[in-house]
mmCIF file of C-alpha atoms and ligand atoms in Angstrom:
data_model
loop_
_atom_site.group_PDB
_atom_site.id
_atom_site.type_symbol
_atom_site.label_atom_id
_atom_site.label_comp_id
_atom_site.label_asym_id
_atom_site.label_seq_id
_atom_site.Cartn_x
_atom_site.Cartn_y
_atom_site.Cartn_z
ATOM 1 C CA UNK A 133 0.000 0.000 0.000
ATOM 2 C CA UNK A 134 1.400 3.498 -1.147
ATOM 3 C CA UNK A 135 -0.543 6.652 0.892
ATOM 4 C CA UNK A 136 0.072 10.038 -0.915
ATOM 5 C CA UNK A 137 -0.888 13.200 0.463
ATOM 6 C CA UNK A 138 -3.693 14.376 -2.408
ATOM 7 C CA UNK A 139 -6.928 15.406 -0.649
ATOM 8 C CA UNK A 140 -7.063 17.222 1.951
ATOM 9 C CA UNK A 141 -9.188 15.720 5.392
ATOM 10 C CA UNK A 142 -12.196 16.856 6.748
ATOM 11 C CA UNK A 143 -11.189 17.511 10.978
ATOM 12 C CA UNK A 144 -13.961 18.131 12.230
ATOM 13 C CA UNK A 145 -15.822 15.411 11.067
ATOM 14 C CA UNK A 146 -12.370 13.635 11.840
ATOM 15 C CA UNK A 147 -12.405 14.507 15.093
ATOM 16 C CA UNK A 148 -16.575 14.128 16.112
ATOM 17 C CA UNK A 149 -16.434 10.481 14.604
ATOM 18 C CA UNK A 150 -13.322 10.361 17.142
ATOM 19 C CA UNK A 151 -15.338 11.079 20.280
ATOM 20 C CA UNK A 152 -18.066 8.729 18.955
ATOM 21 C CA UNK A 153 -16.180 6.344 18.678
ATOM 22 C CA UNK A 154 -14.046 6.685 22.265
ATOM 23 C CA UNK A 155 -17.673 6.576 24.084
ATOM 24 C CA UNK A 156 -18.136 3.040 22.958
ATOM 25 C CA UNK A 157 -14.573 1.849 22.876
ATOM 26 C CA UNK A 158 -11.322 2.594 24.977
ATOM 27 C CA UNK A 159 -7.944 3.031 22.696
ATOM 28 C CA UNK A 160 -4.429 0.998 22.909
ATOM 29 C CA UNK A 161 -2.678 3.063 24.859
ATOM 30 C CA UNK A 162 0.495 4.921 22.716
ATOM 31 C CA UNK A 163 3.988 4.299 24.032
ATOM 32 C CA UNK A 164 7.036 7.026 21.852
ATOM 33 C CA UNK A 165 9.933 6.346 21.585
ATOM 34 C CA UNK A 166 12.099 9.522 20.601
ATOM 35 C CA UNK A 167 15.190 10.593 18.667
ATOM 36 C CA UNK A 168 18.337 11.295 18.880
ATOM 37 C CA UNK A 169 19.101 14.994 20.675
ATOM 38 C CA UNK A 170 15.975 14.936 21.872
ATOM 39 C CA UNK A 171 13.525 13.567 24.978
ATOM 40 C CA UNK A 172 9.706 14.039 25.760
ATOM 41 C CA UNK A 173 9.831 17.529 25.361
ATOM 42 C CA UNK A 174 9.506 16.946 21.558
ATOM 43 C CA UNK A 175 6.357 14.962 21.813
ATOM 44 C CA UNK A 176 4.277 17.416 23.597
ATOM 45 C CA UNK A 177 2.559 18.300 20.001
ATOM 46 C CA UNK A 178 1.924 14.530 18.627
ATOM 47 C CA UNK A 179 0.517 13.639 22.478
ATOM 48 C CA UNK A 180 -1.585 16.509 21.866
ATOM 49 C CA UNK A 181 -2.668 15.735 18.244
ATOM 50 C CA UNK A 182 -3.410 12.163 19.668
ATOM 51 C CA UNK A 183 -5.601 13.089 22.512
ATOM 52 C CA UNK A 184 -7.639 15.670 20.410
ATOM 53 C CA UNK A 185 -8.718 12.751 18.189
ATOM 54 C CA UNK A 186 -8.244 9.907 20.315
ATOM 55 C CA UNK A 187 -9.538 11.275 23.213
ATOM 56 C CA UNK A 188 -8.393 9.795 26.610
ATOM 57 C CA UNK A 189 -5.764 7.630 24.991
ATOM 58 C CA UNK A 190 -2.680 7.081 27.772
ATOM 59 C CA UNK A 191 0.338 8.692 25.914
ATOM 60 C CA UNK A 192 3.612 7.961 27.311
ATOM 61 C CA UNK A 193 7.036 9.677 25.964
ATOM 62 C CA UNK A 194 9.605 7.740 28.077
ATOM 63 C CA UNK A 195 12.217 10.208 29.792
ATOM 64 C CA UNK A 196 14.794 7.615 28.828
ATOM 65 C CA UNK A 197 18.532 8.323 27.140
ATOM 66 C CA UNK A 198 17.467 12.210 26.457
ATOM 67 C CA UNK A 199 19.321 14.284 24.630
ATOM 68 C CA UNK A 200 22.782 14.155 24.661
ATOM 69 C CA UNK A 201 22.505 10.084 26.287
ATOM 70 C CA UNK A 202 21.211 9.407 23.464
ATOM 71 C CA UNK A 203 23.954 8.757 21.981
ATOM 72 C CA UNK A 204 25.087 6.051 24.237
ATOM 73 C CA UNK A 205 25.458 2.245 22.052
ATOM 74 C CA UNK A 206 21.429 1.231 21.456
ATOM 75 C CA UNK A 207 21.846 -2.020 23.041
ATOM 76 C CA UNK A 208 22.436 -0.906 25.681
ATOM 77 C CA UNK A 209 19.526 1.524 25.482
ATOM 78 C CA UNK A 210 17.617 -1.498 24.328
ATOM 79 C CA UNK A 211 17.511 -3.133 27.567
ATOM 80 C CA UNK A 212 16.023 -0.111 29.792
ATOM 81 C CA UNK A 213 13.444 0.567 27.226
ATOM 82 C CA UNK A 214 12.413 -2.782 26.794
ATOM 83 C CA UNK A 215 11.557 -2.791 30.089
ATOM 84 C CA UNK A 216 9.422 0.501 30.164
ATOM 85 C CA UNK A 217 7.850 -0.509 27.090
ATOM 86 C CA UNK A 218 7.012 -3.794 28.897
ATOM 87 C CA UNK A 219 5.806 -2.632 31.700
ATOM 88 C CA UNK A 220 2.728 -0.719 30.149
ATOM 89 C CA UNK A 221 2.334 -3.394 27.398
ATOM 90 C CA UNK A 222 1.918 -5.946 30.347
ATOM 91 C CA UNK A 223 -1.300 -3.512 31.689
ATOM 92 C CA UNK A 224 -2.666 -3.079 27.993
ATOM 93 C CA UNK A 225 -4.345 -5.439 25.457
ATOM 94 C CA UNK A 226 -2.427 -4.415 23.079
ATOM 95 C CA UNK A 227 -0.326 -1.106 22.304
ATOM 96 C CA UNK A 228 0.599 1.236 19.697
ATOM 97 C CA UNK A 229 4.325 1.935 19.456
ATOM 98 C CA UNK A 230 5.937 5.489 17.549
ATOM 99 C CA UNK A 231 9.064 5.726 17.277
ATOM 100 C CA UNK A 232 10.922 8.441 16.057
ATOM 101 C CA UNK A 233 13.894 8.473 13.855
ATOM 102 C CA UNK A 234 16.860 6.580 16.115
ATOM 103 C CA UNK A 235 14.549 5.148 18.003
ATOM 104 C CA UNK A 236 12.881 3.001 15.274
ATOM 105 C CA UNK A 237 16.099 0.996 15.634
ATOM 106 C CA UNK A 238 15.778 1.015 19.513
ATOM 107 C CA UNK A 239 12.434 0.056 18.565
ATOM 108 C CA UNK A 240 13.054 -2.659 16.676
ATOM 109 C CA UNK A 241 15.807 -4.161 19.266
ATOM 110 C CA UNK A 242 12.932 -4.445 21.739
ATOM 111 C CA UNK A 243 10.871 -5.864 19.985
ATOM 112 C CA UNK A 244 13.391 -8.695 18.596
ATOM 113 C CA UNK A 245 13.897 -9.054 22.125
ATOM 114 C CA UNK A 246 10.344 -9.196 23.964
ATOM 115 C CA UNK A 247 9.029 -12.546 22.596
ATOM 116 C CA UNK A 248 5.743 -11.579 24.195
ATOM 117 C CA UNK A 249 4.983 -8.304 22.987
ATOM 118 C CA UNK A 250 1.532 -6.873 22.320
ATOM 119 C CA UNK A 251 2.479 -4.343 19.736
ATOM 120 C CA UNK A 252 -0.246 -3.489 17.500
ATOM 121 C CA UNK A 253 0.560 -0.471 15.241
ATOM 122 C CA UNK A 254 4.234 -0.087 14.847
ATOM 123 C CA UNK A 255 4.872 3.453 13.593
ATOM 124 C CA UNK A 256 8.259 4.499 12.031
ATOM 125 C CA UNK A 257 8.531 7.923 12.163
ATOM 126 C CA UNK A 258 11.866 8.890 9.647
ATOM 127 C CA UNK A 259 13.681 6.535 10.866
ATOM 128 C CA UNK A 260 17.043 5.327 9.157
ATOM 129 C CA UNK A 261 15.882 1.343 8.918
ATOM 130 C CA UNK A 262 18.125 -0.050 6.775
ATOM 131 C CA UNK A 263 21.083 2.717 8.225
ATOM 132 C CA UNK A 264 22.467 6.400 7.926
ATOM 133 C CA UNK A 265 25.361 7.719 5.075
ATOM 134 C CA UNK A 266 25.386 11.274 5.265
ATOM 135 C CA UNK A 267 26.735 13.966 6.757
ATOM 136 C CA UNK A 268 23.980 16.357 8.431
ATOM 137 C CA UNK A 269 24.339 18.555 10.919
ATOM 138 C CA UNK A 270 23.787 15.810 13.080
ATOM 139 C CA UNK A 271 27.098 14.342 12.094
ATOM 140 C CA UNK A 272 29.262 17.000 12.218
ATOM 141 C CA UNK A 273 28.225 17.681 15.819
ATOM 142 C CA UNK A 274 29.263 14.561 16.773
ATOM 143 C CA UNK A 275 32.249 13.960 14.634
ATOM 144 C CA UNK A 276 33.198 17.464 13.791
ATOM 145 C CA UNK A 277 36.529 16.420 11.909
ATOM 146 C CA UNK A 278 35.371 13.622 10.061
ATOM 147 C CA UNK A 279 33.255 13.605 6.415
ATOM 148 C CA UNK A 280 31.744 10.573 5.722
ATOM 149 C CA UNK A 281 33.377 8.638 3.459
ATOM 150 C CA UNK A 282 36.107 8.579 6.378
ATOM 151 C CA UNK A 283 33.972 8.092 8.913
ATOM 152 C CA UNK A 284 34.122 4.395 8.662
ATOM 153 C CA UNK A 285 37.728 4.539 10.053
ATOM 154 C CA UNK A 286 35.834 5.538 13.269
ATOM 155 C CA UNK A 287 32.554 3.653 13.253
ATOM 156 C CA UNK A 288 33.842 0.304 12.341
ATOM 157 C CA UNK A 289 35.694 -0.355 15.286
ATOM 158 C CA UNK A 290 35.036 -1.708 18.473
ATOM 159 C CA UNK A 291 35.468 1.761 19.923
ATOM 160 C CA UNK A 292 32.886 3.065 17.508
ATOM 161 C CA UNK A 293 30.218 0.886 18.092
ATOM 162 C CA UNK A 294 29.564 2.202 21.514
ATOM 163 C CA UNK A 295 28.472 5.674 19.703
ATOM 164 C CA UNK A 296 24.942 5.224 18.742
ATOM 165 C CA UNK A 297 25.184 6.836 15.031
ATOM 166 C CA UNK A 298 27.733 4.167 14.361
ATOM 167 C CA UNK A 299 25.470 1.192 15.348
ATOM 168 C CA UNK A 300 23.816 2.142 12.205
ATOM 169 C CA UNK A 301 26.460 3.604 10.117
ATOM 170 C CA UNK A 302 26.000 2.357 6.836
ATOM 171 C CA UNK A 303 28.748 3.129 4.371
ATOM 172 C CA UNK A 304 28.128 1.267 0.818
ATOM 173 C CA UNK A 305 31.694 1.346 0.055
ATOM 174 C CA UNK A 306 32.791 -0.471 2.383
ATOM 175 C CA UNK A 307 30.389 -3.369 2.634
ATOM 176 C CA UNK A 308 32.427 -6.067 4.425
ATOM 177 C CA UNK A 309 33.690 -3.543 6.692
ATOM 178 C CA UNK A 310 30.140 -2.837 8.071
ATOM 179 C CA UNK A 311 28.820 -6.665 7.996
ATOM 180 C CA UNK A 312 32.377 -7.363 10.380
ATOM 181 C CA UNK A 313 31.838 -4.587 12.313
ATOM 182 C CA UNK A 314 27.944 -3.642 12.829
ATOM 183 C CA UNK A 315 26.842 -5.412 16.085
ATOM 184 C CA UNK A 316 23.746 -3.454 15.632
ATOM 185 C CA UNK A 317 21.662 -2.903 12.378
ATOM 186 C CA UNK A 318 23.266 -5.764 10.130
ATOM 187 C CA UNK A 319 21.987 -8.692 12.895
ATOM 188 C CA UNK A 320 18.999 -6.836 13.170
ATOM 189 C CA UNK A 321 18.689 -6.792 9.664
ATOM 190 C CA UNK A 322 19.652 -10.283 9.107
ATOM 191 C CA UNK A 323 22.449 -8.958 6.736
ATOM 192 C CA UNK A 324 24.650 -11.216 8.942
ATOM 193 C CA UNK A 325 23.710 -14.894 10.241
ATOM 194 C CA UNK A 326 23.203 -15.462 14.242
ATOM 195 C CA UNK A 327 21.439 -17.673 16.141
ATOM 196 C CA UNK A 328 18.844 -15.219 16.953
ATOM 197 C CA UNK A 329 17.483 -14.766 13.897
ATOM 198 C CA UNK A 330 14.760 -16.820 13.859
ATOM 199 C CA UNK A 331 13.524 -15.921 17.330
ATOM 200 C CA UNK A 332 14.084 -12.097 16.380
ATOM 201 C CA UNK A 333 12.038 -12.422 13.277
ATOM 202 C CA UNK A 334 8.804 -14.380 15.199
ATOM 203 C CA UNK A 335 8.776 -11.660 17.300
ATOM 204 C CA UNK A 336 8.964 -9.537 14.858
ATOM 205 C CA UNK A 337 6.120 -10.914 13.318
ATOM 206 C CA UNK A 338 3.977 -10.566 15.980
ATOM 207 C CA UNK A 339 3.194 -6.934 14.855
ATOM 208 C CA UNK A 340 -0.331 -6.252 13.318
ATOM 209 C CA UNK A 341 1.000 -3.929 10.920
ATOM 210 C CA UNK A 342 3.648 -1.720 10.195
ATOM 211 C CA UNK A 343 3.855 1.772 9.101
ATOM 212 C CA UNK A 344 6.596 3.552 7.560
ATOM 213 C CA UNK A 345 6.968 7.297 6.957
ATOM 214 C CA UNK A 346 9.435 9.592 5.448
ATOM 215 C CA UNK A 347 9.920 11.962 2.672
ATOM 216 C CA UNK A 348 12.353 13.269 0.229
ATOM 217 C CA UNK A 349 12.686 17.099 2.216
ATOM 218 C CA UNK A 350 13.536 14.942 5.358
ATOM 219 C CA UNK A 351 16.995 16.211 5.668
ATOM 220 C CA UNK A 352 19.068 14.351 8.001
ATOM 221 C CA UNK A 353 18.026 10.346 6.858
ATOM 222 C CA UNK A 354 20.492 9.656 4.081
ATOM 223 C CA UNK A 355 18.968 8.580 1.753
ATOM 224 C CA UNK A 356 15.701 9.558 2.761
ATOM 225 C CA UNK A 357 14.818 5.919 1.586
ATOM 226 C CA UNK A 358 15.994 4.251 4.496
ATOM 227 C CA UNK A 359 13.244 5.334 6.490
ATOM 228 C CA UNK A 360 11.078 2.871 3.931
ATOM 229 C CA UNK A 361 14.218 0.380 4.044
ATOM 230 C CA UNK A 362 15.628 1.821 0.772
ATOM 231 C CA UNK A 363 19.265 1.935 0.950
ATOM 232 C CA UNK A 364 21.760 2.726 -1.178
ATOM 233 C CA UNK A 365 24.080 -0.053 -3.598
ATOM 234 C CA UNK A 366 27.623 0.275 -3.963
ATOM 235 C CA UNK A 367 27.132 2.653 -6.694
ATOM 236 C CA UNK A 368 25.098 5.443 -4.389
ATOM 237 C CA UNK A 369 21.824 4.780 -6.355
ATOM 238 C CA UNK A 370 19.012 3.877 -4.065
ATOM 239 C CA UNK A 371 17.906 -0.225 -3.978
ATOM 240 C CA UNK A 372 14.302 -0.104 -2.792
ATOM 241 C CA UNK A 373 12.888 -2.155 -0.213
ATOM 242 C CA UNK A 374 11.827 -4.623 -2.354
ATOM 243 C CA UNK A 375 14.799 -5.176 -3.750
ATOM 244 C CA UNK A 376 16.941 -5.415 -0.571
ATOM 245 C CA UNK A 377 18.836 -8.659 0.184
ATOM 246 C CA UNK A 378 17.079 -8.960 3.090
ATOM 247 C CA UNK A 379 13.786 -7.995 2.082
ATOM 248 C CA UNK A 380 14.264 -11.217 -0.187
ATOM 249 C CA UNK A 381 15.713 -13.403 2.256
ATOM 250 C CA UNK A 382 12.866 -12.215 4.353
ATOM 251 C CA UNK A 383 15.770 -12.438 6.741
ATOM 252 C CA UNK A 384 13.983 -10.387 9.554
ATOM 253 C CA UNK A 385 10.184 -11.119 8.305
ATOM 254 C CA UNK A 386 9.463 -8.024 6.506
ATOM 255 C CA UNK A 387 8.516 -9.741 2.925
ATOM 256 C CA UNK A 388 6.069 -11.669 5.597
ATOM 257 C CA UNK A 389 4.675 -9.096 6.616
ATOM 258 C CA UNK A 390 4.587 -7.139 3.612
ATOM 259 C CA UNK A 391 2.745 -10.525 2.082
ATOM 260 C CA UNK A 392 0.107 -10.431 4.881
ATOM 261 C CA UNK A 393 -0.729 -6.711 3.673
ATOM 262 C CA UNK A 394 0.853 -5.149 6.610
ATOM 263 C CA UNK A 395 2.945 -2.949 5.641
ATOM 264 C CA UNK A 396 2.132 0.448 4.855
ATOM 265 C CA UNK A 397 4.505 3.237 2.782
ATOM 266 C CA UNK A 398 3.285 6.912 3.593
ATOM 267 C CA UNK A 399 5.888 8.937 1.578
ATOM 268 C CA UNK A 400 5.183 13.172 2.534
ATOM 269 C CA UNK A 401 7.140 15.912 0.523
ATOM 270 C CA UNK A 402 8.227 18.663 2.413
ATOM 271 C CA UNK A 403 8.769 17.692 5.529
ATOM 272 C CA UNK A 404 12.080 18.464 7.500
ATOM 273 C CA UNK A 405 13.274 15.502 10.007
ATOM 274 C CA UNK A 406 12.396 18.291 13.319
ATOM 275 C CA UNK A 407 8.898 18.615 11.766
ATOM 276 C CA UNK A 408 7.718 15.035 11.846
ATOM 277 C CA UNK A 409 6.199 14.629 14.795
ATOM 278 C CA UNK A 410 4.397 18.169 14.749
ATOM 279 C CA UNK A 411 3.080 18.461 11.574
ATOM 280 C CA UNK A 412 -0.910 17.969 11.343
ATOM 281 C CA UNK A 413 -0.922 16.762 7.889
ATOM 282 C CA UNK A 414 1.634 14.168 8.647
ATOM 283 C CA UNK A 415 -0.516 13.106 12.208
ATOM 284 C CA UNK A 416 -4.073 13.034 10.001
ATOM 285 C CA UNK A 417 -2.463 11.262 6.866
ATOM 286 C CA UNK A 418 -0.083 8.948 8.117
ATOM 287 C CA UNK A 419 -0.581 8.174 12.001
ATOM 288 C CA UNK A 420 -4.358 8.856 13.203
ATOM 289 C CA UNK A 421 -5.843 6.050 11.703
ATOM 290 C CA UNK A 422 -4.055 3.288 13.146
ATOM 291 C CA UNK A 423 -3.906 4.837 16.591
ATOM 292 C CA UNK A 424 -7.496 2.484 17.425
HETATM 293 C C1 NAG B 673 -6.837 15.784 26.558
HETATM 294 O O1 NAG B 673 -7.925 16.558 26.104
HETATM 295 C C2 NAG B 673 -8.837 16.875 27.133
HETATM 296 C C3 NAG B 673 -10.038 17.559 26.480
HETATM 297 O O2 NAG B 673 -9.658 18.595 25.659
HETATM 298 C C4 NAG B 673 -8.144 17.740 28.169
HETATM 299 O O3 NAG B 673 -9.048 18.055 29.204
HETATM 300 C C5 NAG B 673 -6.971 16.967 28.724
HETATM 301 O O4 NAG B 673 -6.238 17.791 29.618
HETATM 302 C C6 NAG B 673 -6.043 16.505 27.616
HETATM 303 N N1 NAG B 673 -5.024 15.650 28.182
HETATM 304 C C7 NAG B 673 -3.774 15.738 27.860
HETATM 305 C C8 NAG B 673 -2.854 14.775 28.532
HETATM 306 O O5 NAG B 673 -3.349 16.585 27.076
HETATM 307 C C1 NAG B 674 -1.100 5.540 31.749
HETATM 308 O O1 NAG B 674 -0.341 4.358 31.753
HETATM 309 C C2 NAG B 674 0.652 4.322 32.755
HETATM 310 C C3 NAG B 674 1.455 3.057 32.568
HETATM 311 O O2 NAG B 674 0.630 1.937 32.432
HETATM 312 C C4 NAG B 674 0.005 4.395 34.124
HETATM 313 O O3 NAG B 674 1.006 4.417 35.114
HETATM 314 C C5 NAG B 674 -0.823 5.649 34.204
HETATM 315 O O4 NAG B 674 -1.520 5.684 35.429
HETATM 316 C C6 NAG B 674 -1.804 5.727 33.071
HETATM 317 N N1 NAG B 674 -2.479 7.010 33.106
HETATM 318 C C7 NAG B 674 -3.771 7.139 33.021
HETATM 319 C C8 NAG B 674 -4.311 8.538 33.065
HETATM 320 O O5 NAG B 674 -4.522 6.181 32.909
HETATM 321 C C1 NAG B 675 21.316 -13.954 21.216
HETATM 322 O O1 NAG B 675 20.455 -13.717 22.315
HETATM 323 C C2 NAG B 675 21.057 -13.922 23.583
HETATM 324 C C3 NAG B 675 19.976 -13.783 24.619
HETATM 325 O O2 NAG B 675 19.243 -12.597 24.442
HETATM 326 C C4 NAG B 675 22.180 -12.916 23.756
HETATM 327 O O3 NAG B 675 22.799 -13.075 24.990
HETATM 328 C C5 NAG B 675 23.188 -13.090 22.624
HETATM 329 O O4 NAG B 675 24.160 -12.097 22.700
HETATM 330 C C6 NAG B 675 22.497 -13.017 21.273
HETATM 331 N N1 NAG B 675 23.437 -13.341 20.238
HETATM 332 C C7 NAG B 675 23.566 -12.573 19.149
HETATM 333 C C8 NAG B 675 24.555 -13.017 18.144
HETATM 334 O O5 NAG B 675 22.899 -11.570 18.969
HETATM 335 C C1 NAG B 676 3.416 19.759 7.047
HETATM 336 O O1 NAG B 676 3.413 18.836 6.005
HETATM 337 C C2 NAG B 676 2.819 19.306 4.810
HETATM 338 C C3 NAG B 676 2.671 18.131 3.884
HETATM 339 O O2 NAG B 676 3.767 17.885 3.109
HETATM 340 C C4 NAG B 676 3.678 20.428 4.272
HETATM 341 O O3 NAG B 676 3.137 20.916 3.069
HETATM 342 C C5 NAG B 676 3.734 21.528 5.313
HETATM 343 O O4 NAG B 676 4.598 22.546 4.869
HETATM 344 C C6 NAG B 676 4.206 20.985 6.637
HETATM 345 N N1 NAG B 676 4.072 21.998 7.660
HETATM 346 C C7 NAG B 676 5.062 22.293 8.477
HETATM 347 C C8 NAG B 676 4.784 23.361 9.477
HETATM 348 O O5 NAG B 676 6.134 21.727 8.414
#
């Protein structure tokens, strides 16, 4: 399914058919999962956006790795947000997980890891899926003296891998570098074999259906693709998702899911990465109606 922004919606029809609806029938309660640089603060719009059409949904922005922790290696991050996320999903039938840029992939480690989850909607908000190659301002505040095509010296190392960004560095020149050295996205991916894999994907698979936005004006994903798990080939042009080793492989059970129907592209022009979570037309388009 492809979701283009063409008409426009009708909100306050939108939004009566909302209450009607939350007077007969509580909704999952909505766990986010932020970026990196930022923490709850950043939510305060989508929680809003949420309870104006969802009204009384629980919201919950986790105060965890804020801001400048969140750069610390997402496995480790993994663990103490698997067990917030757990915690509300054991008090919910169900949940609706968004996660937001970097913390798609935290997203995704939890969920490889909680064999029991109850996730419903799973929301990727510009997230860099299938990895990051590009020098934003992002970058340069972290690695002021390095341009990318270097940066590998850095990220591939054991020393690098306990820097978030490079958990998810993925330079295409320098393929068996990243497979060696990635002890986050390629496993996760199932770019590399490990005896998780199969366990990681079930759980995976437990998801109801999974929704993945981005946009071309995004910004700061490079390419903006790999927030739909587009990546780039050795060559810079962008593979797309279907055409992805591991989209073939169905190494992590996304060509499952994508065969069940359940996954969902919603592709918005014009969108920076900051504006994501605040933008109206991006909630009402992309988000609201799998928030039930
Ligand atoms: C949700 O909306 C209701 C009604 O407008 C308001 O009273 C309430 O404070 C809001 N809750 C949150 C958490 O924003
Ligand atoms: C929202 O969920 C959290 C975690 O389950 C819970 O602690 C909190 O009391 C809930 N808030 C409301 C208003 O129900
Ligand atoms: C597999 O999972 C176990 C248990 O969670 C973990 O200790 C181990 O490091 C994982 N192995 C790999 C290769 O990810
Ligand atoms: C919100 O997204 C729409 C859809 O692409 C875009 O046209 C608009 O400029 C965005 N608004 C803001 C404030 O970013």
């Amino acid at each position: 399914m492809e979701v283009s922004i063409i008409s426009c919606s009708k909100p306050f029809a939108f939004i009566w058919t909302a209450l009607l609806l939350s007077s007969v029938v509580g909704y999952r309660p909505v766990i986010i999962v932020h970026g990196i640089l930022d923490g709850p603060r950043q939510f305060e719009i989508l929680a809003r956006f949420i309870n104006e059409s969802h009204p009384g949904t629980n919201v919950t922005t986790f105060a965890l790795y804020d801001y400048i922790a969140s750069l610390k290696p997402l496995w480790q991050q993994v663990e103490d947000f698997r067990q917030a996320i757990n915690s509300i999903m054991k008090r919910a039938d169900g949940v609706h997980l968004i996660c937001f840029s970097q913390g798609g992939l935290i997203c995704r480690g939890v969920l490889a890891t909680l064999p029991k989850h109850n996730v419903h909607s799973l929301i990727f908000l510009a997230s860099p899926l299938a990895g990051q190659y590009g020098d934003s301002h992002y970058l340069r505040y972290f690695f002021p003296k390095f341009i990318k095509t270097r940066l590998y010296h850095i990220c591939y190392t054991g020393w690098g891998q306990k820097v978030s960004v490079c958990n998810y560095w993925n330079d295409p020149h320098q393929r068996e570098r990243y497979l060696q050295s990635s002890n986050y996205l390629a496993p996760l991916n199932g770019e590399i074999e490990h005896v998780n894999l199969t366990a990681w994907r079930d759980s995976f698979l437990r998801i109801h259906i999974l929704v993945l936005i981005g946009g071309n004006d995004d910004g700061v994903i490079t390419p903006w693709q790999s927030s739909i798990f587009g990546f780039y080939d050795s060559d810079e042009t962008v593979v797309e998702m279907e055409n992805q080793d591991y989209y073939r492989k169905d190494a992590f059970g996304l060509k499952t899911l994508d065969s069940r129907g359940a996954v969902v592209k919603c592709v918005v022009p014009g969108v920076q990465h900051t504006s994501w979570h605040s933008n109206l037309t991006v909630y009402q388009t992309c988000i609201d109606k799998w928030l039930t």
